[in-house]
Tab-separated table of C-alpha atoms in Angstrom:
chain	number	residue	atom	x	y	z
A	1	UNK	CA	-65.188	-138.185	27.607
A	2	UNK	CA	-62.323	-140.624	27.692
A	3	UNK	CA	-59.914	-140.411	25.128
A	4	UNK	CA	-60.456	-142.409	22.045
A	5	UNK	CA	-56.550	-145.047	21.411
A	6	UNK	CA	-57.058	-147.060	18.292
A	7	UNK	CA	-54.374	-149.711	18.490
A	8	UNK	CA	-53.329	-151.834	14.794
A	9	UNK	CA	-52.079	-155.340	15.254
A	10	UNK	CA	-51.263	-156.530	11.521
A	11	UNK	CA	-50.083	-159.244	9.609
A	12	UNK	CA	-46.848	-157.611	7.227
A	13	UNK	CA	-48.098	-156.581	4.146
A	14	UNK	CA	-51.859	-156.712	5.696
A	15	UNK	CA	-52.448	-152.833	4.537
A	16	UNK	CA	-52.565	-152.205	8.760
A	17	UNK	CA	-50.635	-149.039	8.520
A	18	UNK	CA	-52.402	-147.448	5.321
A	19	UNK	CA	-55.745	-148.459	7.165
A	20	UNK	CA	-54.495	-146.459	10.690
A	21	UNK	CA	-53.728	-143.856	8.773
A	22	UNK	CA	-57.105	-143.638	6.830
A	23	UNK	CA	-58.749	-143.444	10.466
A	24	UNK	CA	-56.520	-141.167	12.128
A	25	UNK	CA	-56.973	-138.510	9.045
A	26	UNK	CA	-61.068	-139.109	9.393
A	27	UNK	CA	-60.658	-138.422	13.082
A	28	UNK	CA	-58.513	-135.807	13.187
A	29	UNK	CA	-56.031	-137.655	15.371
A	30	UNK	CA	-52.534	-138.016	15.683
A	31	UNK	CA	-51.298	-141.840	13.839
A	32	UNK	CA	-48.013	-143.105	15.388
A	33	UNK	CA	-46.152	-146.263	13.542
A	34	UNK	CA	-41.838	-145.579	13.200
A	35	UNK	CA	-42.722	-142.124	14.781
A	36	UNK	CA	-42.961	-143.653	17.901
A	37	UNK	CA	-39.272	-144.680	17.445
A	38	UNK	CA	-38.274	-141.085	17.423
A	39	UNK	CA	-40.281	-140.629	20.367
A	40	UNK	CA	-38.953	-143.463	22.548
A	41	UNK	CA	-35.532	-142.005	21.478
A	42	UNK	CA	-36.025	-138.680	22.691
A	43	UNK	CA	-37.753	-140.045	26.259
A	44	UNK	CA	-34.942	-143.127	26.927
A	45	UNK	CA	-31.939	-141.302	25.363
A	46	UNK	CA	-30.958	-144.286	23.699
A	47	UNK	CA	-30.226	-143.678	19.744
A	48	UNK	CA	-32.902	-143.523	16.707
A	49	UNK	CA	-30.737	-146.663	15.109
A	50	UNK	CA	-30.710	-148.763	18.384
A	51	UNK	CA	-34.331	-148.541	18.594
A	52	UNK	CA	-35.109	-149.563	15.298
A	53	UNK	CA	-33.085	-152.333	15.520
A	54	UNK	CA	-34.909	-154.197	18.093
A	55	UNK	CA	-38.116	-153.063	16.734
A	56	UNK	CA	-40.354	-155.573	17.032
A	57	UNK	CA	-38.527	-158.227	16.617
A	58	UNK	CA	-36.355	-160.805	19.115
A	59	UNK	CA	-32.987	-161.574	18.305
A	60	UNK	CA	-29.918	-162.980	19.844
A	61	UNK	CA	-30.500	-161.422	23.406
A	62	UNK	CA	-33.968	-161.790	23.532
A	63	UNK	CA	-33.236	-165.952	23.022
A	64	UNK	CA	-30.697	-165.198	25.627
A	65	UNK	CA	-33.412	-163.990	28.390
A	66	UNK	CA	-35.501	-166.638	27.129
A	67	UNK	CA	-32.942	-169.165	28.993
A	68	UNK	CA	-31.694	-167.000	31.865
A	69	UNK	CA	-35.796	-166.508	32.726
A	70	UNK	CA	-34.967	-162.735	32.431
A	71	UNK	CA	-38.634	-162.443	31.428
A	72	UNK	CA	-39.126	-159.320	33.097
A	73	UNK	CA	-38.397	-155.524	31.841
A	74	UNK	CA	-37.013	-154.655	35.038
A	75	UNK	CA	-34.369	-157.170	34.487
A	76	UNK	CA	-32.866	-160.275	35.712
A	77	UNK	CA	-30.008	-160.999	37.315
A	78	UNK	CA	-27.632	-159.994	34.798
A	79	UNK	CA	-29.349	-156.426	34.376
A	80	UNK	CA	-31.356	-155.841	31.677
A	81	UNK	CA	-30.828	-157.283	28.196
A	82	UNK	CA	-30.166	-154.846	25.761
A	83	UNK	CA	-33.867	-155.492	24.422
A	84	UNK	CA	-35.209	-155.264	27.423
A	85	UNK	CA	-34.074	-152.201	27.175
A	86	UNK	CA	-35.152	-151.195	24.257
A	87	UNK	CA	-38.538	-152.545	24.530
A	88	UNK	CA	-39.343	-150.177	28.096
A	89	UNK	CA	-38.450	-147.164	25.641
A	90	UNK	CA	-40.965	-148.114	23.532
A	91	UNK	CA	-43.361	-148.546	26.234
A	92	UNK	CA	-42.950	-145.153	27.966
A	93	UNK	CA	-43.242	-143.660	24.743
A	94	UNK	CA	-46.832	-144.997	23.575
A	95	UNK	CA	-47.429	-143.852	27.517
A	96	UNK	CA	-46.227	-140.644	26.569
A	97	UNK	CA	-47.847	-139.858	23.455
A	98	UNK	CA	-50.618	-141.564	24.690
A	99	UNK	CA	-50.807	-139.181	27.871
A	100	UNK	CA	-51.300	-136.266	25.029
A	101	UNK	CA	-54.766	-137.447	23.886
A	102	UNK	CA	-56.287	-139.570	21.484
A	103	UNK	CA	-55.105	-141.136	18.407
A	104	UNK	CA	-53.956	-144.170	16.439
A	105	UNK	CA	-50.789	-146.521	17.142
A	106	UNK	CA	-49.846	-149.289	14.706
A	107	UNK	CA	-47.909	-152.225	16.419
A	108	UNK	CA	-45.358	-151.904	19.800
A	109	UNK	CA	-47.466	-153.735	21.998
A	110	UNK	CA	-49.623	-150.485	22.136
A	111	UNK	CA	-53.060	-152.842	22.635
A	112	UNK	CA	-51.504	-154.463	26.044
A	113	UNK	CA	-49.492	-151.292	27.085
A	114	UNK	CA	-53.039	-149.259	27.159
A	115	UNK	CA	-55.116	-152.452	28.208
A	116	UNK	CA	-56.539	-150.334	31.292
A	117	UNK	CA	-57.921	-147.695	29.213
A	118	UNK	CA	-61.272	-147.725	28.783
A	119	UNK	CA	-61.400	-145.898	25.399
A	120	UNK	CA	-58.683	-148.177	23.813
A	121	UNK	CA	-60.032	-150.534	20.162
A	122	UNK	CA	-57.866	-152.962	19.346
A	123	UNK	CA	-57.852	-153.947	15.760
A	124	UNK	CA	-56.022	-156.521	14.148
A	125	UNK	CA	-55.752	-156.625	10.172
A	126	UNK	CA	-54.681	-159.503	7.951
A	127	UNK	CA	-55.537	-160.561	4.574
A	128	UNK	CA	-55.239	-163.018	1.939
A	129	UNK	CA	-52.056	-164.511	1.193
A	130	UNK	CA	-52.000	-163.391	-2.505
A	131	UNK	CA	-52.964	-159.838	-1.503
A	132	UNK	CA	-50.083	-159.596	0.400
A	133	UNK	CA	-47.429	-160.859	-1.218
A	134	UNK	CA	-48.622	-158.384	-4.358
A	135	UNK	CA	-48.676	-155.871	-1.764
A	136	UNK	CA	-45.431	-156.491	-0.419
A	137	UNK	CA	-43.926	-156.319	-4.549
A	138	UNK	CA	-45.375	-153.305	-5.478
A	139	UNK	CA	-44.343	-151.706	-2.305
A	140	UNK	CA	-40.584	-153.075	-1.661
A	141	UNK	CA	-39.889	-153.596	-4.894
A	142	UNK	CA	-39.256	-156.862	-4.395
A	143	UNK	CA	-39.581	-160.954	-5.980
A	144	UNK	CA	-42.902	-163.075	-5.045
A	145	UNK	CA	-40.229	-165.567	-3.282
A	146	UNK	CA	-38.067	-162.601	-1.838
A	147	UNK	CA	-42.146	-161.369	-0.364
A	148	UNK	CA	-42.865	-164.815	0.479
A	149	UNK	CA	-40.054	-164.569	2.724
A	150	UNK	CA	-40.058	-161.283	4.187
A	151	UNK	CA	-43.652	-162.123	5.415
A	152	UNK	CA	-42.732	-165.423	6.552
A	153	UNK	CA	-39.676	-163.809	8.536
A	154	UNK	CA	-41.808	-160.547	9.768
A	155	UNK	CA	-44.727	-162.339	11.176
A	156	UNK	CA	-42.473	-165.103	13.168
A	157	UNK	CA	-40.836	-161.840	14.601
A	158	UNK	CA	-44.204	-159.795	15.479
A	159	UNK	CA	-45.541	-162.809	17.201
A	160	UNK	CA	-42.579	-163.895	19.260
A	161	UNK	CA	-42.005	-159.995	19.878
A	162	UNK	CA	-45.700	-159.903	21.192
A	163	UNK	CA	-46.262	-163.114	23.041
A	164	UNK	CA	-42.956	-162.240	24.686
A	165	UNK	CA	-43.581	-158.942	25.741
A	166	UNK	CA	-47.413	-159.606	26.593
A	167	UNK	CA	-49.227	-162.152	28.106
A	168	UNK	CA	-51.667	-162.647	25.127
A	169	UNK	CA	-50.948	-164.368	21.568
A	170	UNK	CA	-50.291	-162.285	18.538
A	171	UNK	CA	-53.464	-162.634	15.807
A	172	UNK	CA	-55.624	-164.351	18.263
A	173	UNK	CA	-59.185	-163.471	17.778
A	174	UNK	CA	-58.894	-163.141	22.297
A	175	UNK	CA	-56.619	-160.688	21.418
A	176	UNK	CA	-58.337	-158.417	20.069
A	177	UNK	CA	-62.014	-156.218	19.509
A	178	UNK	CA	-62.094	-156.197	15.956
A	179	UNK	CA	-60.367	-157.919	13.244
A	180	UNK	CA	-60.681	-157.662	9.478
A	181	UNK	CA	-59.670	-159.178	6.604
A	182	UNK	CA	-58.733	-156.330	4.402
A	183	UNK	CA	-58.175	-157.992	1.033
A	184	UNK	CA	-62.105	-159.126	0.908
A	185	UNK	CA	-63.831	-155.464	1.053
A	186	UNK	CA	-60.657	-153.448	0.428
A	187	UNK	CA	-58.836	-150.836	2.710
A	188	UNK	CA	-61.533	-148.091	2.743
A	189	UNK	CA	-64.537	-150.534	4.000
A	190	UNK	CA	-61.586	-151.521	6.874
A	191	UNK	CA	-61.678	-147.867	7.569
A	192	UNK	CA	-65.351	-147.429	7.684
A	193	UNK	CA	-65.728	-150.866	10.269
A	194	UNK	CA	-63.476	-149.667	12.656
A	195	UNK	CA	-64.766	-145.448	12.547
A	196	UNK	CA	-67.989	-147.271	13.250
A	197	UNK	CA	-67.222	-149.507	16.287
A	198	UNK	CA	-65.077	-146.878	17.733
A	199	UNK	CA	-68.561	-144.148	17.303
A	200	UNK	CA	-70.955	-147.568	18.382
B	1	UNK	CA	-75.868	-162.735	-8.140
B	2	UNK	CA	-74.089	-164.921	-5.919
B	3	UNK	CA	-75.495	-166.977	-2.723
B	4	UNK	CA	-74.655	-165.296	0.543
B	5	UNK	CA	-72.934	-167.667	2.875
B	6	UNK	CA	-72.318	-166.332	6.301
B	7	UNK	CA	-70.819	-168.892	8.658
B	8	UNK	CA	-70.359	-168.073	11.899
B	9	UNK	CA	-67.851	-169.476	14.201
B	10	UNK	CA	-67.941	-169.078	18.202
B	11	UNK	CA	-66.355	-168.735	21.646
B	12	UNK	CA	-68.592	-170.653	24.064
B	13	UNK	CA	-70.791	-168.201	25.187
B	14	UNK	CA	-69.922	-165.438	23.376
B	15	UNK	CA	-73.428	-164.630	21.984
B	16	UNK	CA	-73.007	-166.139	18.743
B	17	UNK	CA	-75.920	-168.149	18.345
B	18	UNK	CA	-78.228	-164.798	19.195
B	19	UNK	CA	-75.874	-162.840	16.741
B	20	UNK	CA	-76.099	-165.443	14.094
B	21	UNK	CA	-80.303	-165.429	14.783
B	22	UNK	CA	-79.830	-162.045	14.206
B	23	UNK	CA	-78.332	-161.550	11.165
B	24	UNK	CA	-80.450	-164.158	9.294
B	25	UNK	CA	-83.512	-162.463	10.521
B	26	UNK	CA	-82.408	-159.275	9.219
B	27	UNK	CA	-81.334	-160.665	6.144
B	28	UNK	CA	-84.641	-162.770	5.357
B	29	UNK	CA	-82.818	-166.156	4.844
B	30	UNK	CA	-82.684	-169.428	6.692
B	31	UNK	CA	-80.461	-169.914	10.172
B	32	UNK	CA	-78.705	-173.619	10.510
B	33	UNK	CA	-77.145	-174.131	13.947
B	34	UNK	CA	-78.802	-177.548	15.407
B	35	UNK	CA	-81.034	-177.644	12.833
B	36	UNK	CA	-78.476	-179.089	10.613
B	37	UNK	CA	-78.268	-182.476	12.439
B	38	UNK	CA	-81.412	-182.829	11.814
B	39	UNK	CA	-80.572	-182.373	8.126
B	40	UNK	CA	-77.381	-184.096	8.684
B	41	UNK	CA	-80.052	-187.217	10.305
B	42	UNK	CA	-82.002	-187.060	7.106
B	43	UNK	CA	-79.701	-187.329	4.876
B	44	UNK	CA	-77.167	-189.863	6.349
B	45	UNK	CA	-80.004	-192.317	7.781
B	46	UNK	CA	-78.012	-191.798	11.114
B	47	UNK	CA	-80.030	-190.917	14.266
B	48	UNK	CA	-80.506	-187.672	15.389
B	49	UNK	CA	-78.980	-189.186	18.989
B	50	UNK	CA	-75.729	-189.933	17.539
B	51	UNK	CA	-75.451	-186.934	15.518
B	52	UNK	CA	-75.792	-185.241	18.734
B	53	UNK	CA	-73.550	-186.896	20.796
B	54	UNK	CA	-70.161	-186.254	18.613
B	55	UNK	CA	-71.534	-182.451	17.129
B	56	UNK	CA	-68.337	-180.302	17.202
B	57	UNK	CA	-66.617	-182.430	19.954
B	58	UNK	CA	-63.401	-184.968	19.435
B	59	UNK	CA	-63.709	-187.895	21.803
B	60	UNK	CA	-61.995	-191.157	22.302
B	61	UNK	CA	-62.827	-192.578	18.286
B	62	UNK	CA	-60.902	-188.822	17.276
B	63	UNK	CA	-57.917	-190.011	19.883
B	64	UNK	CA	-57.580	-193.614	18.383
B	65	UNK	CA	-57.770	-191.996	14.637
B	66	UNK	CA	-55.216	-189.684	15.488
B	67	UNK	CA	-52.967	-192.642	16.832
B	68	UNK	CA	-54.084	-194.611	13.695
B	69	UNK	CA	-53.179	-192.170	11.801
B	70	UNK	CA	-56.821	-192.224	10.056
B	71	UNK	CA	-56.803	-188.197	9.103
B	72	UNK	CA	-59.587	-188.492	6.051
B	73	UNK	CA	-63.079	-188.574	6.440
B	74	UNK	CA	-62.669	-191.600	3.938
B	75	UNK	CA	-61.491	-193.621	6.774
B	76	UNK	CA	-58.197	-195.304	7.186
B	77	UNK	CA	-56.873	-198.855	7.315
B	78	UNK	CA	-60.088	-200.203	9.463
B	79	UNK	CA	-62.668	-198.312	7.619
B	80	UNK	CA	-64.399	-194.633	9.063
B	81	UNK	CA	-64.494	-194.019	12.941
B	82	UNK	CA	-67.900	-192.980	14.262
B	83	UNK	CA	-66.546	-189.892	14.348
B	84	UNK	CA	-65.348	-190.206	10.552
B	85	UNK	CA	-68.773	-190.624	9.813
B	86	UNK	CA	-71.067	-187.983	12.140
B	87	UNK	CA	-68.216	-185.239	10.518
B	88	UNK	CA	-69.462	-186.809	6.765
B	89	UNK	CA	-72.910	-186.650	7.424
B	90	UNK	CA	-72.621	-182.963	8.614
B	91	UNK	CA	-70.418	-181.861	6.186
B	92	UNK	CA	-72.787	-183.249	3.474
B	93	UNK	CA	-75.958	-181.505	5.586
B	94	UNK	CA	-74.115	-177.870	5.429
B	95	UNK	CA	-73.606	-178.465	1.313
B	96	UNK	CA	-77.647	-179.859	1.302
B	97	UNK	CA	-78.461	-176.326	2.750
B	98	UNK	CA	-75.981	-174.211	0.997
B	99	UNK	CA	-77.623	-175.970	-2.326
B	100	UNK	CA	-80.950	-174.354	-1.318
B	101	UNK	CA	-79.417	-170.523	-1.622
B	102	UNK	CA	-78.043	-168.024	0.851
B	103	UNK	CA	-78.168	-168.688	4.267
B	104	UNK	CA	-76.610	-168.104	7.916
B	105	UNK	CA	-74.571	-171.405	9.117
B	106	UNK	CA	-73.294	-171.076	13.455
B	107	UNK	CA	-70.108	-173.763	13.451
B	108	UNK	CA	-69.847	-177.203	12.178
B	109	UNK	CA	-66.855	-176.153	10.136
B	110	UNK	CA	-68.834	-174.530	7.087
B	111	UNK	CA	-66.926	-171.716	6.940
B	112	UNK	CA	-63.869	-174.668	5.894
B	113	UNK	CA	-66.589	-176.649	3.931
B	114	UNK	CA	-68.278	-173.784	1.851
B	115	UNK	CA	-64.655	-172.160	1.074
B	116	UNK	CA	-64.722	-172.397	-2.288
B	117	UNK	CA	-68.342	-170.098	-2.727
B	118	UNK	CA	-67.274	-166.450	-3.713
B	119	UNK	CA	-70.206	-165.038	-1.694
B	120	UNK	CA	-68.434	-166.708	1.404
B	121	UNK	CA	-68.386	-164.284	4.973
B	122	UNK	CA	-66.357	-166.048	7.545
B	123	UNK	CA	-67.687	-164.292	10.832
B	124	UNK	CA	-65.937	-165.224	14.158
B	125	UNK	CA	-67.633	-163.795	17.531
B	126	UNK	CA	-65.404	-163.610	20.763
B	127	UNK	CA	-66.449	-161.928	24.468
B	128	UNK	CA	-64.863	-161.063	27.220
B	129	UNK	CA	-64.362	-163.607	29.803
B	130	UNK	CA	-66.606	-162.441	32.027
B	131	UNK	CA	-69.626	-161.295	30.120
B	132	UNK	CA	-69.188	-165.301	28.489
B	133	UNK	CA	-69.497	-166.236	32.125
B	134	UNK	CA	-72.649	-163.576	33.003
B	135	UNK	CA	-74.596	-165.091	29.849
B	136	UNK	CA	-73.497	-169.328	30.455
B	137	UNK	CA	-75.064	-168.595	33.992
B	138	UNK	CA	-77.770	-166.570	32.936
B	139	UNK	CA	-78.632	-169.513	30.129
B	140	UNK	CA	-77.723	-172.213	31.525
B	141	UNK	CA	-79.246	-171.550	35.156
B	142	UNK	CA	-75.021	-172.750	36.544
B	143	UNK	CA	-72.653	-171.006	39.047
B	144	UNK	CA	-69.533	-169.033	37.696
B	145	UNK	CA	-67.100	-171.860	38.673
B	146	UNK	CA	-69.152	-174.524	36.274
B	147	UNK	CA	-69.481	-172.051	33.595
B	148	UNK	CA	-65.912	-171.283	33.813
B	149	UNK	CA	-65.446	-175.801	33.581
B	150	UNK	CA	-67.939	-175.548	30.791
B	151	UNK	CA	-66.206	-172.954	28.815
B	152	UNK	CA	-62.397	-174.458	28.982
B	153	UNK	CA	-64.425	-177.777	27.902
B	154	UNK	CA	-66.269	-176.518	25.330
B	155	UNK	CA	-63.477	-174.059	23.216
B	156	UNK	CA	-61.398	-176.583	23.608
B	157	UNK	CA	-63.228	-179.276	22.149
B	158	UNK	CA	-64.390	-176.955	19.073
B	159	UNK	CA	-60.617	-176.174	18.628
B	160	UNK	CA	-59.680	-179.666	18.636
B	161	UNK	CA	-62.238	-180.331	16.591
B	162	UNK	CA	-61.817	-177.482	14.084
B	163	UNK	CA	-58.153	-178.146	13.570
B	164	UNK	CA	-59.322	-181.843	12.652
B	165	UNK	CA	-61.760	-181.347	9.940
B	166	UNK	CA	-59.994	-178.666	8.567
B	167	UNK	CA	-56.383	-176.870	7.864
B	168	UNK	CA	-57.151	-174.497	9.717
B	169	UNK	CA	-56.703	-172.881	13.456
B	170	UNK	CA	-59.820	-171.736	15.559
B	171	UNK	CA	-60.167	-168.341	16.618
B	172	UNK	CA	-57.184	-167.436	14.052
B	173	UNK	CA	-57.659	-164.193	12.597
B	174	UNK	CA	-56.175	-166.084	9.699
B	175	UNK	CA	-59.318	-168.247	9.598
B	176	UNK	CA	-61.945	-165.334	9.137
B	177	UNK	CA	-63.164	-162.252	7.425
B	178	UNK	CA	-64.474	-160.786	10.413
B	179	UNK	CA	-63.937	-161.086	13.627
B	180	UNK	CA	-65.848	-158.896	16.428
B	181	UNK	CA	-65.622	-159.029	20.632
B	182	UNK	CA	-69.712	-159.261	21.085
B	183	UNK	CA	-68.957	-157.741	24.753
B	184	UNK	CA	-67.393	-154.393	23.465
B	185	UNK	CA	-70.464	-152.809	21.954
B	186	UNK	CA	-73.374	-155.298	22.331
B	187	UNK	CA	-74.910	-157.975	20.203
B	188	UNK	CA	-77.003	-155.459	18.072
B	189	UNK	CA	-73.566	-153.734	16.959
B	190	UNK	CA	-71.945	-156.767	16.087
B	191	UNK	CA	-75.332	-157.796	13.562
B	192	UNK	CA	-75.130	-154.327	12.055
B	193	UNK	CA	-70.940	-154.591	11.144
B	194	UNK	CA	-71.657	-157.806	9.674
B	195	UNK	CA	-74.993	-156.797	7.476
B	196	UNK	CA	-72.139	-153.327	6.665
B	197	UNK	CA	-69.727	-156.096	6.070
B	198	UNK	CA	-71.614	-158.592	4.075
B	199	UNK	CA	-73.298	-156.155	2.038
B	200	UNK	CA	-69.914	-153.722	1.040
């Protein structure tokens, strides 16, 4: 039987990783979210802190390649960009844990890294505005502006990240298998959904 | 208890319309997908012809309103565009049926129009590309390369359309509840995640 990869695209503050992990622990499967950073460390020998810098996100040297066409992770003429770099780490790691056997990734790309597999779901969660700016509160500790923000900031991030690194749009329905709205049903009818397309 | 409102939105050729059918048929309640201009003709005194011939597309009246600057259904300096007023008379046929009780609604914008009703379930159904083109040329009796013309034509007029009537992007995750790839696990999957979905 082929191996069962559950891959999470999420708006921030969506409930995305609580929800992987709630279908990882029901199928007995490894979840990977940050621990993938320690992963790619360990594979690319680049450090724990570089990674998690240019997690998911563009910055000054992804705008950079944007106008020297270094669109490719092999590099353009300069070499590759330092998130270039960082980025192929990531990808031979959700290779690499993926090579081990099932289980759930949150985020990296994972959806369009695995794209050939033929057990792969991709998910995407989102949810109500107001759901996730209370989320976002309770969890960072944080204002409704300062969460207003953040999710402002995070999303702008994940989708140039994604549409950058793929060749698909970030939270397009095309995108994706399955996507859910978690604030209408709650997290654990999320989990239930996606345990059921992935046994359908 | 509150009226059930499932509106379904659509990829050409995704299986919607069957999925919608579906649904209602399982549920016991009326299906509105063509049937509403009919309702729409009733109600508005405007022929069923017309009704027909600007359902879910923009065309040159939608151009010149857009270079007018005519955005409301009210109409702008010179009064509604034909346009202005097929998108009135359907809007005001999708509240006529809603009025009646709980129902199942394919396009037309009721998931924008009816998103006020608390027992709202905004379903969006994608396919792959090439199971949309297996079931356009199955349907439709057309080679691949017209139902590939027909497609493009088609998504993009609902989009433009869509984004027109309401604040809202097609095939957003942002503009749904639930959103499902019919091609992943068959039509009769999809039905049972939304009755699992409707009824959590």
């Amino acid at each position: 039987m082929d191996n069962l990869y559950i891959t999470i695209g999420r708006q921030f503050g969506s409930g995305g990783r609580e929800t992987g992990k709630k279908v990882a622990e029901a199928l007995g499967i490894p979840y990977y979210d940050k621990e993938l950073l320690v992963v790619a460390a360990k594979e690319s020998g680049l450090s724990h802190q570089f990674l998690t810098e240019y997690d998911e996100k563009p910055n000054n040297s992804f705008l950079y390649s944007l106008v020297m066409g270094q669109s490719s992770l092999v590099g353009g003429h300069h070499g590759p960009t330092v998130e270039q770099m960082a980025a192929k780490a990531q990808r031979e790691a959700v290779l690499a844990v993926a090579k081990k056997g099932s289980c759930v990734i949150v985020g990296r790309c994972a959806d369009y890294i695995l794209r050939d597999e033929p057990g792969l779901v991709r998910v995407f969660i989102s949810a109500d505005h107001d759901a996730r700016i209370q989320r976002i509160c309770h969890r960072d500790g944080v204002t409704e502006k300062e969460a207003e923000e953040k999710i402002k900031k995070m999303d702008k991030a994940r989708a140039a990240h994604y549409s950058f690194q793929t060749d698909k749009k970030w939270a397009d329905v095309e995108s994706y298998d399955l996507c859910i709205n978690s604030s209408r049903k709650g997290i654990d009818a999320a989990v239930k959904m996606i345990l059921d397309f992935a046994k359908s």
